[in-house]
Coordinates of C-alpha atoms in Angstrom, one line a residue:
M24 CA 2.8 33.6 -7.2
Q25 CA 5.1 31.9 -4.3
L26 CA 4.0 31.5 -1.1
L27 CA 6.7 30.7 1.9
L28 CA 4.7 30.9 4.9
I29 CA 6.6 30.7 8.2
H30 CA 5.8 31.0 11.7
S31 CA 8.1 32.8 13.9
D32 CA 9.6 33.5 17.3
F33 CA 10.0 37.3 15.4
I34 CA 10.6 38.7 12.3
E35 CA 12.7 42.0 11.8
Y36 CA 14.4 44.0 8.6
E37 CA 17.2 46.6 7.8
V38 CA 17.0 48.3 4.2
K39 CA 20.7 48.6 3.4
K40 CA 20.5 49.7 -0.8
S41 CA 17.4 50.6 -3.7
T42 CA 17.4 49.1 -6.8
P43 CA 16.2 50.5 -9.7
V44 CA 12.7 49.4 -9.2
A45 CA 12.7 50.3 -5.5
E46 CA 8.8 52.1 -4.8
K47 CA 9.2 55.1 -2.8
I48 CA 8.8 54.8 1.7
S49 CA 9.4 56.8 4.1
D50 CA 12.3 56.1 7.4
D51 CA 9.7 54.7 9.3
L52 CA 9.3 51.9 7.0
K53 CA 13.6 51.5 6.4
S54 CA 13.6 49.2 9.7
G55 CA 10.6 46.9 11.3
R56 CA 10.2 44.2 13.7
M57 CA 7.2 41.8 14.2
E58 CA 6.9 38.7 17.1
D59 CA 5.0 36.4 17.4
A60 CA 4.2 36.5 13.1
L61 CA 3.1 34.9 10.3
A62 CA 6.1 35.8 8.2
A63 CA 4.9 35.4 4.3
F64 CA 8.0 35.6 2.2
I65 CA 6.3 36.2 -1.2
T66 CA 7.4 36.3 -5.1
V67 CA 4.8 37.8 -7.7
E68 CA 5.1 36.0 -10.4
K69 CA 4.4 36.7 -14.4
P70 CA 1.4 34.8 -14.7
D71 CA -0.2 37.0 -12.3
E72 CA -0.3 39.5 -14.1
A73 CA -3.1 37.9 -16.1
S74 CA -5.5 38.2 -12.8
P75 CA -3.5 40.1 -9.7
K76 CA -7.0 40.2 -7.8
Y77 CA -7.4 36.8 -8.6
V78 CA -4.0 36.1 -6.7
I79 CA -4.5 38.6 -4.2
D80 CA -7.6 36.9 -2.8
K81 CA -6.0 33.4 -3.0
G82 CA -3.0 34.3 -1.6
T83 CA -5.2 36.0 1.1
E84 CA -7.1 32.9 1.6
A85 CA -4.0 30.9 2.2
I86 CA -2.5 33.3 4.4
V87 CA -5.7 33.3 7.0
K88 CA -5.8 30.1 6.7
M89 CA -2.5 29.8 7.8
A90 CA -2.5 32.3 10.8
E91 CA -5.7 30.6 12.4
Q92 CA -4.1 27.2 12.1
V93 CA -1.3 28.2 14.2
K94 CA -3.2 31.1 16.0
A95 CA -1.7 34.4 14.9
T96 CA -2.7 37.6 14.8
R97 CA 0.1 39.6 12.9
V98 CA 1.7 39.2 9.5
M99 CA 4.8 40.4 7.9
L100 CA 4.3 40.6 4.0
Y101 CA 8.2 40.1 3.2
P102 CA 8.2 40.6 -0.7
Y103 CA 11.5 38.0 -1.9
A104 CA 12.4 37.9 -5.4
H105 CA 14.2 34.6 -4.9
L106 CA 11.5 32.1 -4.8
S107 CA 11.2 31.9 -8.7
S108 CA 13.4 33.1 -11.7
N109 CA 9.7 34.0 -13.5
L110 CA 9.3 37.4 -11.9
S111 CA 6.5 39.9 -13.0
S112 CA 6.1 43.8 -13.6
P113 CA 7.3 45.8 -10.5
K114 CA 4.1 47.3 -11.2
T115 CA 1.7 44.3 -10.6
A116 CA 4.6 43.2 -7.7
I117 CA 3.3 45.9 -5.9
E118 CA -0.2 46.2 -6.9
V119 CA 0.1 42.3 -5.2
L120 CA 1.8 43.4 -2.0
T121 CA -0.1 46.2 -1.0
G122 CA -3.6 44.0 -2.3
L123 CA -2.6 41.6 -0.2
E124 CA -2.2 44.6 3.3
A125 CA -5.1 45.3 2.5
A126 CA -7.5 42.4 2.7
L127 CA -5.0 40.9 5.4
K128 CA -6.0 44.5 7.3
E129 CA -9.9 43.7 6.7
K130 CA -9.6 41.1 8.3
N131 CA -8.3 42.1 11.9
F132 CA -5.2 41.2 11.4
E133 CA -2.0 43.3 12.5
V134 CA -0.5 43.6 9.2
K135 CA 3.3 45.3 8.5
R136 CA 4.9 45.2 4.8
S137 CA 8.8 44.9 3.8
P138 CA 9.3 48.0 0.8
F139 CA 9.8 46.0 -2.3
G140 CA 12.7 46.6 -4.4
W141 CA 15.2 47.3 -1.9
Y142 CA 18.1 45.2 -0.9
K143 CA 17.4 44.5 3.0
A144 CA 19.0 42.3 6.1
F145 CA 16.4 39.9 7.7
T146 CA 16.5 38.0 10.2
V147 CA 14.0 35.5 11.2
R148 CA 13.5 32.8 13.6
C149 CA 11.2 30.3 12.9
K150 CA 9.0 28.2 15.8
G151 CA 9.9 25.0 14.9
H152 CA 6.6 23.1 15.3
P153 CA 5.2 20.8 12.3
L154 CA 2.9 23.2 11.5
S155 CA 5.5 26.2 11.1
E156 CA 6.6 26.4 7.1
L157 CA 4.2 26.2 4.5
S158 CA 4.8 26.8 0.8
R159 CA 2.0 27.6 -1.6
N160 CA 1.6 28.0 -5.3
I161 CA -1.2 30.4 -6.5
V162 CA -1.5 30.6 -10.4
P163 CA -4.4 32.4 -11.9
E164 CA -6.9 30.5 -14.0
G165 CA -5.7 30.0 -17.7
S166 CA -2.6 31.2 -17.7
T167 CA 0.2 29.1 -18.5
I168 CA 3.8 28.8 -16.5
N169 CA 7.0 28.4 -17.8
I170 CA 9.2 26.6 -15.9
C171 CA 13.2 28.0 -15.8
A172 CA 16.1 25.7 -17.1
G173 CA 16.9 22.9 -15.2
E174 CA 13.8 23.1 -13.1
K175 CA 11.0 20.3 -13.6
P176 CA 7.9 20.2 -13.0
E177 CA 5.7 18.1 -10.7
V178 CA 5.0 14.8 -12.4
V179 CA 1.0 14.4 -11.6
S180 CA 0.0 11.2 -13.2
E181 CA -3.5 10.4 -15.4
A182 CA -4.4 8.6 -12.2
I183 CA -4.2 11.5 -9.9
K184 CA -6.4 14.1 -12.1
N185 CA -8.4 10.9 -12.2
E186 CA -9.6 10.9 -8.8
E187 CA -10.3 14.3 -8.5
K188 CA -12.8 14.3 -11.3
L189 CA -13.9 10.7 -11.0
K190 CA -17.9 10.1 -9.9
S191 CA -18.2 7.8 -7.9
Y192 CA -21.2 6.8 -5.0
F193 CA -20.4 6.2 -1.5
Y194 CA -23.1 3.9 0.2
I195 CA -22.7 2.0 3.9
M196 CA -23.4 -1.9 3.8
D197 CA -24.6 -3.3 6.8
V198 CA -23.9 -7.0 7.8
D199 CA -26.7 -8.3 6.3
G200 CA -26.1 -6.9 2.8
Q201 CA -28.5 -4.0 2.7
M202 CA -26.9 -1.0 0.8
K203 CA -27.7 2.1 2.6
D204 CA -27.2 5.8 1.8
P205 CA -24.7 7.3 4.2
K206 CA -26.2 10.3 4.7
T207 CA -29.0 8.7 6.6
F208 CA -27.5 5.9 8.2
D209 CA -27.7 5.4 12.2
Y210 CA -24.6 6.1 13.1
E211 CA -25.0 5.2 16.6
N212 CA -22.5 3.4 18.4
H213 CA -20.2 3.9 15.1
E214 CA -19.0 7.2 15.8
K215 CA -15.4 6.6 13.7
L216 CA -17.7 5.1 11.1
K217 CA -19.5 8.0 10.6
A218 CA -16.0 10.1 11.1
F219 CA -14.6 8.4 8.3
V220 CA -17.1 9.3 5.7
D221 CA -17.2 13.0 6.8
Y222 CA -13.8 12.8 5.6
E223 CA -14.0 10.3 2.8
M224 CA -16.9 12.9 1.4
A225 CA -14.4 16.1 2.6
K226 CA -11.3 15.0 0.2
K227 CA -9.2 17.2 2.7
R228 CA -6.0 15.5 3.7
A229 CA -4.3 18.1 4.8
V230 CA -3.6 18.3 8.7
D231 CA -4.8 21.4 10.4
R232 CA -3.5 20.7 14.1
V233 CA 0.4 18.5 15.3
P234 CA -1.4 14.8 16.2
P235 CA -0.4 13.5 19.6
H236 CA 1.4 10.4 18.5
V237 CA 4.3 13.4 17.7
E238 CA 4.7 14.1 21.1
L239 CA 4.8 10.3 22.2
M240 CA 6.8 9.5 19.0
R241 CA 9.4 11.6 20.6
R242 CA 8.9 11.8 24.5
L243 CA 9.4 7.6 23.5
E244 CA 12.3 8.2 21.5
L245 CA 11.6 6.0 18.5
A246 CA 11.2 8.7 16.1
D247 CA 11.4 12.4 14.8
Y248 CA 11.4 14.5 12.2
E249 CA 14.9 15.3 10.0
P250 CA 15.6 18.9 9.7
G251 CA 18.4 18.3 7.1
S252 CA 16.1 16.3 4.7
D253 CA 13.2 16.8 2.7
P254 CA 9.6 17.0 4.4
G255 CA 8.3 13.6 5.1
N256 CA 11.1 12.4 5.7
M257 CA 11.8 11.0 9.2
R258 CA 14.6 9.9 11.5
F259 CA 14.1 6.6 13.5
Y260 CA 16.5 6.3 17.0
P261 CA 17.9 3.1 18.2
K262 CA 14.0 2.1 19.7
G263 CA 12.2 3.3 17.3
R264 CA 14.7 1.1 14.5
M265 CA 13.9 -1.9 16.6
V266 CA 9.8 -1.2 16.8
K267 CA 10.5 -1.1 12.5
N268 CA 12.4 -3.9 12.6
L269 CA 10.5 -6.5 14.5
L270 CA 7.4 -5.3 12.6
E271 CA 8.9 -5.9 9.3
N272 CA 10.2 -9.3 9.9
Y273 CA 6.6 -9.8 11.7
V274 CA 4.7 -9.1 8.6
L275 CA 7.4 -11.2 6.5
M276 CA 7.3 -14.1 8.2
E277 CA 3.2 -13.7 7.7
A278 CA 4.0 -13.4 4.0
T279 CA 6.0 -16.6 3.7
K280 CA 4.1 -18.7 5.8
N281 CA 1.6 -17.8 3.3
G282 CA 3.6 -18.8 0.7
A283 CA 5.2 -15.9 -0.6
M284 CA 9.2 -15.7 -1.8
E285 CA 10.9 -12.5 -0.7
V286 CA 12.5 -10.3 -3.7
E287 CA 15.0 -7.1 -3.8
T288 CA 14.5 -4.8 -7.0
P289 CA 16.0 -1.3 -7.9
I290 CA 14.4 1.8 -5.8
M291 CA 14.5 3.8 -9.5
Y292 CA 13.5 3.0 -13.0
D293 CA 13.7 4.8 -16.5
M294 CA 10.3 7.1 -16.9
E295 CA 10.8 6.6 -20.7
H296 CA 10.3 3.3 -20.4
P297 CA 7.0 2.0 -22.5
T298 CA 6.1 -0.3 -19.9
L299 CA 6.3 2.3 -16.9
K300 CA 5.4 5.6 -18.5
K301 CA 2.0 4.1 -19.3
Y302 CA 2.1 2.3 -15.3
L303 CA 2.8 5.4 -14.1
D304 CA -0.8 7.0 -15.5
R305 CA -2.4 4.4 -13.9
F306 CA -0.9 4.7 -10.4
P307 CA -2.6 7.4 -8.4
A308 CA 0.6 8.8 -6.7
R309 CA 2.9 11.9 -6.8
Q310 CA 6.8 10.7 -8.1
Y311 CA 10.4 12.2 -6.9
T312 CA 12.3 12.4 -10.0
V313 CA 16.1 12.0 -10.5
I314 CA 18.0 12.9 -13.7
A315 CA 20.7 11.2 -14.3
D316 CA 23.2 9.8 -17.2
K317 CA 20.5 12.0 -19.5
K318 CA 17.4 9.9 -18.6
N319 CA 14.2 10.7 -16.5
L320 CA 14.1 8.1 -13.2
F321 CA 11.5 8.2 -11.1
L322 CA 12.2 7.0 -7.6
R323 CA 9.6 4.3 -6.7
F324 CA 6.5 4.6 -4.9
A325 CA 5.5 0.2 -4.9
A326 CA 7.5 -2.9 -5.2
C327 CA 5.2 -3.5 -8.5
F328 CA 7.9 -2.2 -11.1
G329 CA 10.6 -4.2 -9.9
Q330 CA 8.2 -7.5 -9.7
F331 CA 6.2 -7.0 -12.8
L332 CA 9.3 -6.7 -14.9
M333 CA 10.6 -9.9 -13.3
S334 CA 7.5 -12.1 -13.6
H335 CA 7.7 -10.9 -17.5
D336 CA 11.1 -12.3 -17.7
M337 CA 10.3 -15.5 -15.7
T338 CA 9.0 -19.1 -17.0
I339 CA 5.7 -19.8 -15.5
S340 CA 3.4 -22.6 -15.9
Y341 CA -0.2 -23.4 -14.5
K342 CA 1.6 -25.8 -12.0
N343 CA 3.0 -22.6 -10.2
L344 CA -0.1 -20.7 -9.6
P345 CA -1.0 -18.9 -7.4
L346 CA 2.3 -17.6 -7.4
K347 CA 3.6 -14.8 -4.7
M348 CA 6.4 -12.6 -4.6
I349 CA 7.1 -10.1 -1.6
E350 CA 9.2 -7.5 -1.0
L351 CA 9.9 -5.1 2.1
T352 CA 10.7 -1.7 0.4
R353 CA 12.7 0.2 2.4
Y354 CA 12.3 2.9 1.0
S355 CA 9.6 3.4 -1.5
F356 CA 8.7 7.4 -2.5
R357 CA 6.0 9.0 -2.6
K358 CA 5.8 13.0 -2.8
E359 CA 2.7 13.7 -0.5
Q360 CA 1.9 17.5 -0.6
R361 CA 3.1 19.3 2.4
G362 CA 0.5 20.3 4.4
E363 CA -0.3 16.6 5.2
L364 CA 3.0 15.6 6.5
V365 CA 2.7 15.7 9.8
G366 CA 4.2 12.8 12.1
L367 CA 4.3 9.2 11.1
R368 CA 0.7 9.4 9.4
R369 CA 2.0 10.4 6.2
L370 CA 5.5 10.2 5.1
R371 CA 7.2 10.7 1.3
A372 CA 9.7 8.1 2.5
F373 CA 8.3 4.8 4.0
T374 CA 8.8 1.1 3.9
M375 CA 6.2 -0.9 2.3
P376 CA 5.7 -4.5 2.8
D377 CA 4.3 -5.2 -1.1
M378 CA 3.1 -8.6 -2.9
H379 CA 1.9 -9.3 -5.7
T380 CA -0.2 -12.8 -6.7
L381 CA -0.5 -14.1 -10.0
C382 CA -3.6 -16.5 -10.5
T383 CA -5.1 -18.1 -13.3
D384 CA -8.5 -16.5 -13.2
M385 CA -10.8 -14.1 -11.7
A386 CA -11.8 -17.6 -9.7
G387 CA -8.3 -18.2 -8.8
A388 CA -8.1 -14.2 -7.1
T389 CA -11.3 -14.0 -5.7
S390 CA -10.5 -16.7 -3.6
E391 CA -6.5 -15.4 -3.4
F392 CA -8.4 -11.8 -2.0
R393 CA -11.0 -13.5 0.5
D394 CA -7.5 -15.8 2.0
Q395 CA -5.6 -12.7 2.0
Y396 CA -8.5 -9.9 3.3
E397 CA -8.4 -12.5 6.7
M398 CA -4.0 -12.8 6.6
C399 CA -4.5 -8.8 6.9
I400 CA -7.0 -9.0 9.9
N401 CA -4.9 -11.6 11.5
T402 CA -1.8 -9.5 10.6
L403 CA -2.9 -6.4 12.6
E404 CA -4.4 -8.0 15.4
T405 CA -0.8 -9.3 16.5
I406 CA 0.4 -5.9 15.7
G407 CA -2.2 -4.4 18.3
L408 CA -5.3 -3.2 15.9
T409 CA -7.9 -5.5 16.2
L410 CA -11.2 -5.3 14.3
K411 CA -12.5 -2.1 16.4
D412 CA -9.8 -0.1 15.6
Y413 CA -10.2 0.2 12.2
E414 CA -12.9 0.9 9.6
V415 CA -13.5 -1.0 6.0
A416 CA -13.5 0.3 2.9
I417 CA -14.6 -1.6 -0.2
R418 CA -14.4 -0.1 -3.6
F419 CA -15.6 -1.8 -6.7
T420 CA -16.8 -1.6 -10.4
R421 CA -20.5 -1.2 -10.7
D422 CA -20.4 -4.6 -13.4
F423 CA -18.0 -6.7 -10.6
Y424 CA -20.2 -5.8 -7.6
N425 CA -23.7 -7.2 -10.3
Q426 CA -21.5 -10.1 -10.5
N427 CA -19.8 -11.1 -7.1
K428 CA -22.1 -9.4 -4.7
E429 CA -22.5 -12.7 -2.6
F430 CA -18.4 -12.8 -2.4
I431 CA -18.3 -8.9 -1.5
E432 CA -21.4 -9.7 1.1
G433 CA -19.3 -12.3 2.6
L434 CA -16.6 -9.9 3.2
V435 CA -18.8 -7.6 5.0
R436 CA -20.3 -10.5 7.2
R437 CA -16.4 -11.2 7.8
A438 CA -16.0 -7.4 8.9
G439 CA -18.5 -7.4 11.4
K440 CA -20.1 -4.3 10.9
P441 CA -21.0 -2.0 8.5
V442 CA -18.7 -0.7 6.5
V443 CA -18.0 1.7 3.8
I444 CA -18.4 1.6 -0.2
E445 CA -17.2 3.1 -2.8
M446 CA -18.9 2.6 -6.6
W447 CA -17.9 3.7 -9.8
D448 CA -19.2 3.1 -12.7
Q449 CA -16.7 2.7 -15.2
R450 CA -12.5 1.8 -14.5
F451 CA -10.4 4.8 -13.6
F452 CA -7.5 2.7 -12.7
Y453 CA -6.2 -1.0 -12.7
F454 CA -8.0 -2.5 -10.3
V455 CA -11.8 -3.8 -10.6
L456 CA -12.2 -4.6 -6.5
K457 CA -10.1 -3.2 -3.5
F458 CA -10.3 -2.8 0.4
E459 CA -8.4 -1.0 2.9
F460 CA -8.6 -0.9 6.5
N461 CA -8.4 2.3 7.2
F462 CA -7.3 3.4 11.1
I463 CA -9.3 7.0 12.5
D464 CA -6.6 8.8 14.8
S465 CA -7.9 11.6 17.2
L466 CA -8.2 13.9 14.8
N467 CA -10.8 12.0 13.5
K468 CA -8.2 11.8 10.0
A469 CA -8.4 8.5 8.0
S470 CA -5.6 6.4 7.1
A471 CA -5.4 3.0 5.1
L472 CA -3.6 0.6 6.7
S473 CA -3.8 -3.4 5.0
T474 CA -5.3 -3.6 1.7
V475 CA -5.3 -6.2 -1.5
Q476 CA -6.5 -5.0 -4.6
I477 CA -7.4 -7.6 -8.2
D478 CA -5.4 -5.7 -10.8
V479 CA -6.9 -6.5 -14.4
E480 CA -4.4 -4.2 -16.4
N481 CA -1.1 -5.5 -16.1
A482 CA -0.6 -8.6 -16.8
E483 CA -1.0 -7.7 -20.5
R484 CA 0.9 -4.4 -20.1
Y485 CA 4.2 -6.4 -19.0
D486 CA 3.3 -9.1 -21.1
I487 CA 3.4 -11.7 -18.2
T488 CA 2.1 -15.1 -19.1
Y489 CA 1.5 -18.7 -18.0
V490 CA 1.6 -22.0 -19.9
D491 CA -1.9 -23.6 -19.0
Q492 CA -2.8 -27.1 -19.1
D493 CA -3.3 -27.1 -23.1
G494 CA -0.5 -25.6 -24.2
S495 CA -1.6 -22.1 -24.8
K496 CA -0.1 -19.0 -23.1
K497 CA -2.7 -16.5 -20.9
Y498 CA -2.2 -13.7 -18.7
P499 CA -2.5 -14.4 -15.2
T500 CA -5.0 -12.0 -12.9
I501 CA -2.8 -10.0 -10.1
L502 CA -3.1 -9.2 -6.7
H503 CA -1.9 -6.2 -4.7
C504 CA -1.3 -7.0 -1.3
S505 CA 0.0 -5.0 1.7
P506 CA -0.5 -7.3 4.8
S507 CA -0.2 -3.8 7.4
G508 CA 0.0 -1.2 4.7
A509 CA 3.0 1.0 5.6
I510 CA 5.7 0.0 8.2
E511 CA 5.6 3.6 9.5
R512 CA 1.7 4.3 9.9
C513 CA 1.2 1.1 12.2
I514 CA 3.7 2.7 14.3
Y515 CA 1.5 5.8 14.7
A516 CA -1.9 3.9 14.5
Q517 CA -0.5 2.5 17.7
L518 CA 0.2 5.7 19.4
E519 CA -2.7 7.3 18.5
K520 CA -4.8 4.3 19.7
Q521 CA -2.8 4.2 23.4
F522 CA -3.2 8.2 23.1
M523 CA -6.8 7.5 22.4
E524 CA -7.7 4.4 25.6
S525 CA -5.5 7.2 27.5
E526 CA -7.7 9.5 27.3
K527 CA -10.7 6.9 28.6
G528 CA -8.8 6.2 31.8
I529 CA -6.7 2.7 30.0
V530 CA -3.0 2.5 31.1
P531 CA -1.1 2.8 27.5
M532 CA 1.1 0.4 26.4
L533 CA 2.7 -1.0 23.3
P534 CA 2.1 -5.2 22.7
V535 CA 4.8 -6.5 25.0
W536 CA 7.2 -8.4 21.9
L537 CA 7.2 -4.7 20.1
S538 CA 8.3 -2.7 23.5
P539 CA 11.9 -1.8 24.2
T540 CA 12.3 -2.7 27.3
Q541 CA 9.8 -5.7 28.5
V542 CA 11.6 -5.6 31.9
R543 CA 13.2 -2.6 33.8
V544 CA 14.3 -3.6 37.2
I545 CA 15.0 -0.8 39.5
A546 CA 18.1 -0.4 41.9
L547 CA 17.2 1.4 45.7
S548 CA 20.4 1.8 46.5
D549 CA 24.1 1.1 44.8
R550 CA 24.3 -1.9 46.6
H551 CA 21.5 -3.6 45.3
I552 CA 22.9 -3.2 41.6
D553 CA 25.1 -6.4 41.6
H554 CA 21.6 -8.0 42.4
C555 CA 19.5 -6.3 39.5
R556 CA 22.3 -7.4 37.1
K557 CA 22.0 -11.1 38.4
L558 CA 18.1 -11.1 38.0
A559 CA 18.5 -9.4 34.4
L560 CA 20.9 -12.0 32.9
E561 CA 18.4 -14.6 34.2
L562 CA 15.5 -12.9 32.5
K563 CA 17.8 -12.9 29.4
P564 CA 17.4 -13.1 26.3
Y565 CA 14.0 -10.8 26.7
R566 CA 14.8 -7.1 26.9
V567 CA 15.6 -6.0 30.1
D568 CA 17.0 -3.1 31.5
I569 CA 18.7 -1.8 34.5
D570 CA 18.0 1.7 36.1
D571 CA 21.2 2.5 38.0
R572 CA 20.4 6.2 37.7
E573 CA 21.8 8.3 41.1
E574 CA 17.9 9.3 40.8
T575 CA 15.1 8.7 43.7
V576 CA 13.5 6.1 44.0
S577 CA 9.6 7.4 42.7
K578 CA 11.3 9.1 39.4
K579 CA 12.5 5.8 38.3
V580 CA 9.2 4.8 38.5
R581 CA 7.7 7.6 36.9
D582 CA 10.2 6.9 34.1
A583 CA 8.7 3.7 33.4
G584 CA 5.6 4.4 33.7
K585 CA 6.3 7.3 30.8
E586 CA 8.0 4.7 29.2
W587 CA 5.2 2.0 29.1
V588 CA 7.6 -0.1 29.9
P589 CA 5.4 -3.2 30.5
Y590 CA 7.0 -5.1 33.6
V591 CA 8.9 -3.6 36.4
V592 CA 10.7 -4.7 39.2
T593 CA 12.0 -3.0 42.2
I594 CA 14.7 -4.3 44.1
G595 CA 15.6 -3.4 47.6
D596 CA 17.1 -4.9 51.1
A597 CA 13.6 -6.9 51.1
E598 CA 14.3 -8.5 47.9
M599 CA 17.4 -9.0 48.4
G600 CA 18.0 -13.3 48.9
K601 CA 14.2 -13.9 48.4
D602 CA 13.1 -16.0 45.5
K603 CA 10.0 -14.0 44.7
F604 CA 10.2 -10.3 44.2
P605 CA 7.2 -7.3 43.7
V606 CA 6.4 -6.6 39.7
V607 CA 4.5 -3.8 38.4
V608 CA 2.1 -5.6 35.3
R609 CA 1.2 -2.5 33.1
S610 CA -1.4 -4.8 31.3
E611 CA -3.3 -4.6 34.5
S612 CA -2.8 -1.4 36.4
E613 CA -4.6 1.3 36.5
P614 CA -4.0 4.9 35.7
N615 CA -2.3 6.2 39.4
K616 CA -2.6 2.4 41.0
P617 CA 0.2 0.6 39.9
L618 CA -1.1 -3.5 40.3
K619 CA 2.2 -5.6 42.3
V620 CA 1.9 -8.6 41.9
E621 CA 4.9 -11.5 43.3
M622 CA 6.3 -13.6 41.4
T623 CA 9.6 -15.6 40.8
V624 CA 11.8 -15.8 37.7
E625 CA 10.5 -18.3 36.1
E626 CA 6.7 -16.7 36.5
L627 CA 8.1 -13.9 34.9
R628 CA 9.8 -15.8 32.1
S629 CA 6.6 -17.9 31.7
R630 CA 4.5 -14.6 31.6
L631 CA 6.5 -13.0 29.1
A632 CA 7.1 -16.5 27.0
K633 CA 3.2 -15.9 26.2
D634 CA 3.4 -12.6 25.4
V635 CA 5.8 -13.2 22.7
D636 CA 5.0 -16.8 21.6
M637 CA 6.4 -17.5 18.2
L638 CA 6.5 -13.7 17.0
P639 CA 10.2 -11.6 15.7
T640 CA 12.4 -10.9 18.9
R641 CA 15.5 -8.7 19.0
P642 CA 18.3 -7.6 21.5
L643 CA 18.3 -4.6 24.2
P644 CA 18.3 -1.5 21.4
I645 CA 20.5 -0.2 23.5
A646 CA 22.2 0.3 26.6
E647 CA 21.3 -1.8 29.7
S648 CA 22.4 0.3 32.3
L649 CA 20.3 3.6 31.7
S650 CA 22.8 5.7 33.5
K651 CA 25.5 4.9 30.3
R652 CA 22.5 5.8 27.9
P653 CA 22.9 9.4 25.7
K654 CA 19.2 11.6 25.3
F655 CA 17.6 11.5 21.9
V656 CA 15.0 14.0 22.3
G657 CA 15.3 17.2 24.4
S658 CA 12.9 18.8 26.8
I659 CA 9.6 18.3 25.0

């Protein structure tokens, strides 16, 4: 059965003409309307004939779950044959539809069912919030699915299947190196660690309500949903594009400072390429597939493919190792499941800094691993996320742990707090060791940021070799590293962090080097605008804008606060012709208690210089005068 669930302001229908399989209906069912309803468009399929009861039970469960999430008490069941070409018999379809109707009524929902087998006109108005649309595919256990001509099933790697059935052991390792049972560990002062453990154990990734960063990304005019695209593909407005660009440049700068060479590789690859095909089954990600020139292609979900194929063709000496390459993939693609796609937390198209390091052997790999662990900590700190803002997970095989206990314990000591350990008896993937830094948001959902992995398979799989001192060819050990994780996810984490800070009474703001506007100069009246422009010129190259709108001063000040502008200067008659002017310093303010500091131009420039010292910079991404700016996002 195919289900399309839409949370609607209303749905209404009117029958037009019967088909040969139309069910008999009374006049009162020839039209119908429901306000504020969950509209369930349903296609009953051939495999459902094997077990209609199973389909009814699972369909009811899916409808009830979404109804509870969106707080809907009314359900309209709407037979809709266009979701599949593999239709069941009319008898099974009516059995399933009436079964769903009865089951939902038993659960105290107000239910209407539009008739089966009739041509109908219908109108539905979707509410349009992030959880308002959901699709589900329900298949009876043991049945087979016939894929219609031209339709391709989702490609699911063996690694994904292994993830669902692999046996792993979870522990908490304290800073003293002791492994403890997560069920009995004392989580006092470690509430986020407890939330992370619960998240890991439950393995439920779907989001059941809209996280706060969604409202913030729109209000700050950073990013938004793109209804004209596939779910999980976002649009970025000028301010958001600038923030992304600064983060991208910073992560690349840090990687190149650590010896990485930037490269660029294709975004799609041949699924039948013998080496790539084997790797696909070792990487736990769902792929997008494309058919072109009679080839099955997949869109990359990491830069591994291109960098490994490039390494295969290179001539590498032991003198070149460790050898590092990085690519900022705009974009990588993963066909994440729809219920997980909310805001910037988990996307289907994302920007991933992807670095690979070729090392001589495992000793060289663990040494590089430790250095890159440190690089990741420093990278996130500059972005605005310190060790207290995320939880550490270290995952390894039992054999690796037994041979490297002191190394693992050293990683935990560097974190300075208990970390989650996951151990496998056997190696299911290509790596024997990995860590991730996991941000825990306001909904207690975890999202991986930085990661490093030690890969013991792919050098041989891709026939990547180096010439050793004795002239022999050897396979290197490979490290996979993303110093920050997905760039979009860094923005999500920063917005969620600021929301949680504001709940504690701390004024939210982005780091000054990432703030789209670093200084706002507010003109009290039209006669002060020229002085504001002169001041803005003196503060360049920092990002300064001027509020010259015909608004009250109080509204201008409020708007600067809503945009999290770090420094706000107000210019009126009292400031004309004086060296000093009052500056509201956001980082030192309290809610409803702005801190004003008298500064000269040089003093403000000096503060800004410390805020952005040695970090990437960009010009103001939008018009300097607020009066000339369009509004990208409507009222929210």
